[in-house]
mmCIF file of C-alpha atoms in Angstrom:
data_model
loop_
_atom_site.group_PDB
_atom_site.id
_atom_site.type_symbol
_atom_site.label_atom_id
_atom_site.label_comp_id
_atom_site.label_asym_id
_atom_site.label_seq_id
_atom_site.Cartn_x
_atom_site.Cartn_y
_atom_site.Cartn_z
ATOM 1 C CA ASP A 24 0.000 0.000 0.000
ATOM 2 C CA GLY A 25 1.329 3.430 -0.926
ATOM 3 C CA GLY A 26 1.286 6.080 1.727
ATOM 4 C CA ILE A 27 3.068 8.321 4.171
ATOM 5 C CA THR A 28 4.407 7.000 7.474
ATOM 6 C CA GLN A 29 5.148 9.290 10.381
ATOM 7 C CA SER A 30 6.893 8.236 13.569
ATOM 8 C CA PRO A 31 6.672 8.367 16.464
ATOM 9 C CA LYS A 32 2.943 8.915 16.899
ATOM 10 C CA TYR A 33 3.466 10.410 20.380
ATOM 11 C CA LEU A 34 6.615 12.043 21.692
ATOM 12 C CA PHE A 35 7.437 13.714 24.985
ATOM 13 C CA ARG A 36 10.347 16.074 25.308
ATOM 14 C CA LYS A 37 11.960 17.959 28.124
ATOM 15 C CA GLU A 38 12.667 21.625 27.628
ATOM 16 C CA GLY A 39 16.049 22.217 26.031
ATOM 17 C CA GLN A 40 16.089 18.969 24.057
ATOM 18 C CA ASN A 41 16.050 18.584 20.293
ATOM 19 C CA VAL A 42 13.755 15.938 18.817
ATOM 20 C CA THR A 43 13.444 14.553 15.298
ATOM 21 C CA LEU A 44 10.173 13.493 13.697
ATOM 22 C CA SER A 45 10.360 10.975 10.898
ATOM 23 C CA CYS A 46 8.395 11.100 7.625
ATOM 24 C CA GLU A 47 8.718 8.420 4.948
ATOM 25 C CA GLN A 48 6.652 8.119 1.753
ATOM 26 C CA ASN A 49 6.441 5.464 -0.945
ATOM 27 C CA LEU A 50 4.193 7.423 -3.308
ATOM 28 C CA ASN A 51 7.152 8.431 -5.489
ATOM 29 C CA HIS A 52 6.317 12.085 -4.869
ATOM 30 C CA ASP A 53 9.008 14.716 -5.341
ATOM 31 C CA ALA A 54 7.409 17.336 -3.082
ATOM 32 C CA MET A 55 7.151 16.939 0.687
ATOM 33 C CA TYR A 56 5.852 19.266 3.380
ATOM 34 C CA TRP A 57 5.729 19.726 7.151
ATOM 35 C CA TYR A 58 2.754 21.413 8.783
ATOM 36 C CA ARG A 59 1.943 22.300 12.346
ATOM 37 C CA GLN A 60 -1.630 22.129 13.666
ATOM 38 C CA ASP A 61 -2.776 23.901 16.823
ATOM 39 C CA PRO A 62 -6.333 23.910 18.220
ATOM 40 C CA GLY A 63 -8.539 26.525 16.559
ATOM 41 C CA GLN A 64 -5.949 27.396 13.917
ATOM 42 C CA GLY A 65 -5.529 26.330 10.332
ATOM 43 C CA LEU A 66 -2.537 24.245 9.356
ATOM 44 C CA ARG A 67 0.642 26.293 9.131
ATOM 45 C CA LEU A 68 3.528 25.423 6.823
ATOM 46 C CA ILE A 69 6.917 24.889 8.489
ATOM 47 C CA TYR A 70 9.169 23.706 5.635
ATOM 48 C CA TYR A 71 8.734 22.210 2.193
ATOM 49 C CA SER A 72 10.927 20.480 -0.343
ATOM 50 C CA GLN A 73 10.287 20.224 -4.071
ATOM 51 C CA ILE A 74 13.255 17.999 -4.836
ATOM 52 C CA VAL A 75 16.023 16.042 -3.154
ATOM 53 C CA ASN A 76 18.769 18.164 -1.521
ATOM 54 C CA ASP A 77 16.634 21.302 -1.679
ATOM 55 C CA PHE A 78 14.107 22.782 0.765
ATOM 56 C CA GLN A 79 12.514 26.144 1.593
ATOM 57 C CA LYS A 80 11.212 27.788 4.719
ATOM 58 C CA GLY A 81 7.496 28.064 5.166
ATOM 59 C CA ASP A 82 5.575 30.537 7.287
ATOM 60 C CA ILE A 83 6.816 29.388 10.710
ATOM 61 C CA ALA A 84 10.306 27.899 10.169
ATOM 62 C CA GLU A 85 11.996 29.466 13.204
ATOM 63 C CA GLY A 86 13.159 26.808 15.674
ATOM 64 C CA TYR A 87 12.856 23.974 13.149
ATOM 65 C CA SER A 88 15.264 22.300 10.721
ATOM 66 C CA VAL A 89 14.885 19.707 7.959
ATOM 67 C CA SER A 90 16.934 17.641 5.545
ATOM 68 C CA ARG A 91 16.091 15.965 2.251
ATOM 69 C CA GLU A 92 18.830 13.478 1.438
ATOM 70 C CA LYS A 93 16.493 10.911 -0.101
ATOM 71 C CA LYS A 94 13.331 11.284 -2.145
ATOM 72 C CA GLU A 95 11.400 9.098 0.285
ATOM 73 C CA SER A 96 12.414 10.823 3.512
ATOM 74 C CA PHE A 97 11.920 14.307 4.974
ATOM 75 C CA PRO A 98 12.721 14.378 8.715
ATOM 76 C CA LEU A 99 11.865 17.403 10.852
ATOM 77 C CA THR A 100 13.969 18.423 13.867
ATOM 78 C CA VAL A 101 12.300 20.529 16.521
ATOM 79 C CA THR A 102 15.128 22.376 18.217
ATOM 80 C CA SER A 103 15.352 23.881 21.683
ATOM 81 C CA ALA A 104 15.014 27.281 20.001
ATOM 82 C CA GLN A 105 11.350 26.612 19.221
ATOM 83 C CA LYS A 106 9.550 28.498 21.975
ATOM 84 C CA ASN A 107 6.232 26.669 21.896
ATOM 85 C CA PRO A 108 6.795 23.237 20.356
ATOM 86 C CA THR A 109 3.827 21.390 21.835
ATOM 87 C CA ALA A 110 1.615 20.693 18.808
ATOM 88 C CA PHE A 111 0.411 18.140 16.284
ATOM 89 C CA TYR A 112 2.828 17.802 13.355
ATOM 90 C CA LEU A 113 1.699 16.609 9.941
ATOM 91 C CA CYS A 114 3.805 15.515 7.003
ATOM 92 C CA ALA A 115 2.426 15.606 3.464
ATOM 93 C CA SER A 116 3.540 14.906 -0.082
ATOM 94 C CA SER A 117 2.432 15.663 -3.630
ATOM 95 C CA ILE A 118 3.644 15.784 -7.178
ATOM 96 C CA PRO A 119 5.497 19.116 -7.538
ATOM 97 C CA THR A 120 2.967 21.018 -9.606
ATOM 98 C CA ASN A 121 0.331 23.581 -8.797
ATOM 99 C CA THR A 122 -2.376 21.045 -9.600
ATOM 100 C CA GLY A 123 -1.054 18.256 -7.393
ATOM 101 C CA GLU A 124 -3.262 16.573 -4.818
ATOM 102 C CA LEU A 125 -1.855 16.646 -1.290
ATOM 103 C CA PHE A 126 -1.650 13.470 0.796
ATOM 104 C CA PHE A 127 -1.001 13.393 4.546
ATOM 105 C CA GLY A 128 0.493 11.047 7.092
ATOM 106 C CA GLU A 129 -1.176 10.184 10.384
ATOM 107 C CA GLY A 130 0.657 12.863 12.358
ATOM 108 C CA SER A 131 2.966 13.056 15.361
ATOM 109 C CA ARG A 132 1.922 14.660 18.628
ATOM 110 C CA LEU A 133 4.785 16.349 20.470
ATOM 111 C CA THR A 134 4.392 17.369 24.096
ATOM 112 C CA VAL A 135 7.016 19.375 25.947
ATOM 113 C CA LEU A 136 7.115 18.607 29.666
ATOM 114 C CA LYS B 2 -2.927 37.440 1.270
ATOM 115 C CA GLN B 3 -5.351 34.556 0.788
ATOM 116 C CA GLU B 4 -7.798 33.959 3.621
ATOM 117 C CA VAL B 5 -9.959 30.843 3.836
ATOM 118 C CA THR B 6 -13.039 30.756 6.046
ATOM 119 C CA GLN B 7 -15.262 27.864 7.024
ATOM 120 C CA ILE B 8 -18.559 28.681 8.708
ATOM 121 C CA PRO B 9 -20.006 27.286 10.895
ATOM 122 C CA ALA B 10 -17.181 25.981 13.066
ATOM 123 C CA ALA B 11 -19.439 23.168 14.278
ATOM 124 C CA LEU B 12 -22.587 21.523 12.940
ATOM 125 C CA SER B 13 -24.883 18.786 14.274
ATOM 126 C CA VAL B 14 -27.276 16.989 11.958
ATOM 127 C CA PRO B 15 -29.633 13.999 12.433
ATOM 128 C CA GLU B 16 -28.638 10.828 10.641
ATOM 129 C CA GLY B 17 -30.021 10.464 7.133
ATOM 130 C CA GLU B 18 -30.182 14.154 6.319
ATOM 131 C CA ASN B 19 -28.376 15.780 3.426
ATOM 132 C CA LEU B 20 -26.036 18.611 4.402
ATOM 133 C CA VAL B 21 -23.775 21.278 2.951
ATOM 134 C CA LEU B 22 -20.454 22.512 4.298
ATOM 135 C CA ASN B 23 -19.126 25.873 3.197
ATOM 136 C CA CYS B 24 -15.696 27.212 2.315
ATOM 137 C CA SER B 25 -15.009 30.788 1.202
ATOM 138 C CA PHE B 26 -11.775 32.363 0.020
ATOM 139 C CA THR B 27 -10.720 35.938 -0.675
ATOM 140 C CA ASP B 28 -8.419 35.606 -3.711
ATOM 141 C CA SER B 29 -9.979 33.959 -6.759
ATOM 142 C CA ALA B 30 -6.595 33.397 -8.465
ATOM 143 C CA ILE B 31 -6.344 29.768 -7.434
ATOM 144 C CA TYR B 32 -5.081 26.570 -9.033
ATOM 145 C CA ASN B 33 -7.281 24.160 -7.133
ATOM 146 C CA LEU B 34 -9.275 23.540 -3.991
ATOM 147 C CA GLN B 35 -9.096 20.375 -1.922
ATOM 148 C CA TRP B 36 -11.485 19.021 0.710
ATOM 149 C CA PHE B 37 -10.159 16.886 3.559
ATOM 150 C CA ARG B 38 -11.588 14.923 6.438
ATOM 151 C CA GLN B 39 -9.830 14.688 9.795
ATOM 152 C CA ASP B 40 -10.792 12.307 12.591
ATOM 153 C CA PRO B 41 -9.699 13.181 16.160
ATOM 154 C CA GLY B 42 -5.968 12.687 16.641
ATOM 155 C CA LYS B 43 -5.467 11.569 13.040
ATOM 156 C CA GLY B 44 -4.028 12.953 9.853
ATOM 157 C CA LEU B 45 -5.989 14.480 6.984
ATOM 158 C CA THR B 46 -7.666 12.258 4.413
ATOM 159 C CA SER B 47 -8.163 13.733 0.963
ATOM 160 C CA LEU B 48 -11.811 13.616 -0.127
ATOM 161 C CA LEU B 49 -12.035 15.625 -3.330
ATOM 162 C CA LEU B 50 -9.768 17.834 -5.423
ATOM 163 C CA ILE B 51 -11.290 20.417 -7.777
ATOM 164 C CA GLN B 52 -9.042 22.064 -10.334
ATOM 165 C CA SER B 53 -9.677 25.744 -11.109
ATOM 166 C CA SER B 54 -11.122 24.862 -14.519
ATOM 167 C CA GLN B 55 -13.706 22.515 -13.004
ATOM 168 C CA ARG B 56 -17.085 23.312 -11.465
ATOM 169 C CA GLU B 57 -17.586 20.175 -9.395
ATOM 170 C CA GLN B 58 -16.290 16.754 -8.419
ATOM 171 C CA THR B 59 -18.173 13.750 -7.089
ATOM 172 C CA SER B 60 -17.146 10.714 -5.075
ATOM 173 C CA GLY B 61 -19.852 8.432 -3.763
ATOM 174 C CA ARG B 62 -22.146 10.431 -1.446
ATOM 175 C CA LEU B 63 -19.882 13.477 -1.652
ATOM 176 C CA ASN B 64 -20.131 16.308 -4.152
ATOM 177 C CA ALA B 65 -17.903 19.367 -4.104
ATOM 178 C CA SER B 66 -18.570 22.498 -6.130
ATOM 179 C CA LEU B 67 -16.359 25.450 -6.937
ATOM 180 C CA ASP B 68 -17.337 28.996 -7.888
ATOM 181 C CA LYS B 69 -14.108 30.929 -8.326
ATOM 182 C CA SER B 70 -15.742 34.221 -9.195
ATOM 183 C CA SER B 71 -17.613 34.358 -5.892
ATOM 184 C CA GLY B 72 -14.810 32.745 -3.897
ATOM 185 C CA ARG B 73 -16.894 29.831 -2.675
ATOM 186 C CA SER B 74 -16.863 26.068 -2.514
ATOM 187 C CA THR B 75 -19.398 23.709 -0.991
ATOM 188 C CA LEU B 76 -19.159 20.093 0.080
ATOM 189 C CA TYR B 77 -22.480 18.297 -0.162
ATOM 190 C CA ILE B 78 -22.920 15.082 1.822
ATOM 191 C CA ALA B 79 -25.952 12.987 0.940
ATOM 192 C CA ALA B 80 -27.761 10.665 3.337
ATOM 193 C CA SER B 81 -25.456 11.387 6.272
ATOM 194 C CA GLN B 82 -24.259 8.543 8.511
ATOM 195 C CA PRO B 83 -22.710 8.516 12.015
ATOM 196 C CA GLY B 84 -19.407 7.536 10.384
ATOM 197 C CA ASP B 85 -19.365 10.896 8.626
ATOM 198 C CA SER B 86 -18.718 12.593 11.986
ATOM 199 C CA ALA B 87 -15.343 14.320 11.686
ATOM 200 C CA THR B 88 -13.778 17.705 11.024
ATOM 201 C CA TYR B 89 -13.875 18.787 7.400
ATOM 202 C CA LEU B 90 -11.225 21.169 6.099
ATOM 203 C CA CYS B 91 -10.837 22.917 2.793
ATOM 204 C CA ALA B 92 -7.536 24.117 1.364
ATOM 205 C CA VAL B 93 -6.958 26.513 -1.496
ATOM 206 C CA ARG B 94 -3.812 26.379 -3.620
ATOM 207 C CA GLY B 95 -2.608 29.738 -4.872
ATOM 208 C CA ASN B 96 0.769 30.582 -6.349
ATOM 209 C CA GLU B 97 3.055 27.943 -4.716
ATOM 210 C CA LYS B 98 1.125 28.135 -1.461
ATOM 211 C CA LEU B 99 -1.690 26.146 0.081
ATOM 212 C CA THR B 100 -3.964 27.970 2.545
ATOM 213 C CA PHE B 101 -6.165 25.980 4.921
ATOM 214 C CA GLY B 102 -9.417 26.873 6.585
ATOM 215 C CA THR B 103 -9.903 26.073 10.274
ATOM 216 C CA GLY B 104 -12.521 23.437 9.518
ATOM 217 C CA THR B 105 -16.116 22.543 10.358
ATOM 218 C CA ARG B 106 -16.620 19.917 13.057
ATOM 219 C CA LEU B 107 -19.533 17.759 11.922
ATOM 220 C CA THR B 108 -21.519 15.520 14.260
ATOM 221 C CA ILE B 109 -24.131 13.138 12.870
ATOM 222 C CA ILE B 110 -26.720 12.271 15.526
ATOM 223 C CA PRO B 111 -27.965 8.642 15.345
#
C-alpha cells in the first residue's frame, strides 16, 4: 500500500532537548511538506521540499530544521530554540505542480514537559 | 494574502439528512481547492480535489462544487451517517502556497 508513514505517533520532550520526527513516503512524490496544527488554527507550513537536496522555509520555520537526502524521507527536527513546540505535526507529499493533490500522514503529537 | 473561512465551526445533523459545508476564500486566483476529512488525533484524508477549470467533483455520497468568481466552494454530503462525523477542512492552492481553513466539526446524531 502506498502512503506516508510518520513516527513516532506520540513524543514527549523535556525543555532544552532537540527531537526529530520521521516522515517516509512510498508514493514516489518529489514534493514533501511539514505542517503544524494547533487547536482553533488552520494548518501552518513549516518547511517544504520540491526535490532532493533542496528545501525552503514556510511561514513558521523558526526553531525547526529539515533535511532531504532521499526522495522518500523528509525528517523534521524541533530544536530547543522553538519556543512553543507542543503541537500536532503533519507531514504531506504531492507531485510538484500547482495542480497536485496533497496526501497526509497520520501525524505526530509532540508534548514538551 | 489569501484567507480561507469555514462557517459554521461546528454543525450537528440527524442521521439520514443531506447537508452542505461551506468554504469561502478571498483571492480567486487559485489553481485548485481540496477538501479533507480529519478524525480526532489523526491525519488528513483527501476527499475531493477540484481544479480551477472545473465546477464540481463527485465521489460516492460526496459532491464538491467550486465557484471561483464568488470565492466559494461547498461540500455536499448525501444521506449522512454517524461515520461521517469528523472535522472537514478545505484548502486553497494559490501561487506555490496552500492555505487551509480552520474546519467545520460535523456531528451526525444517530
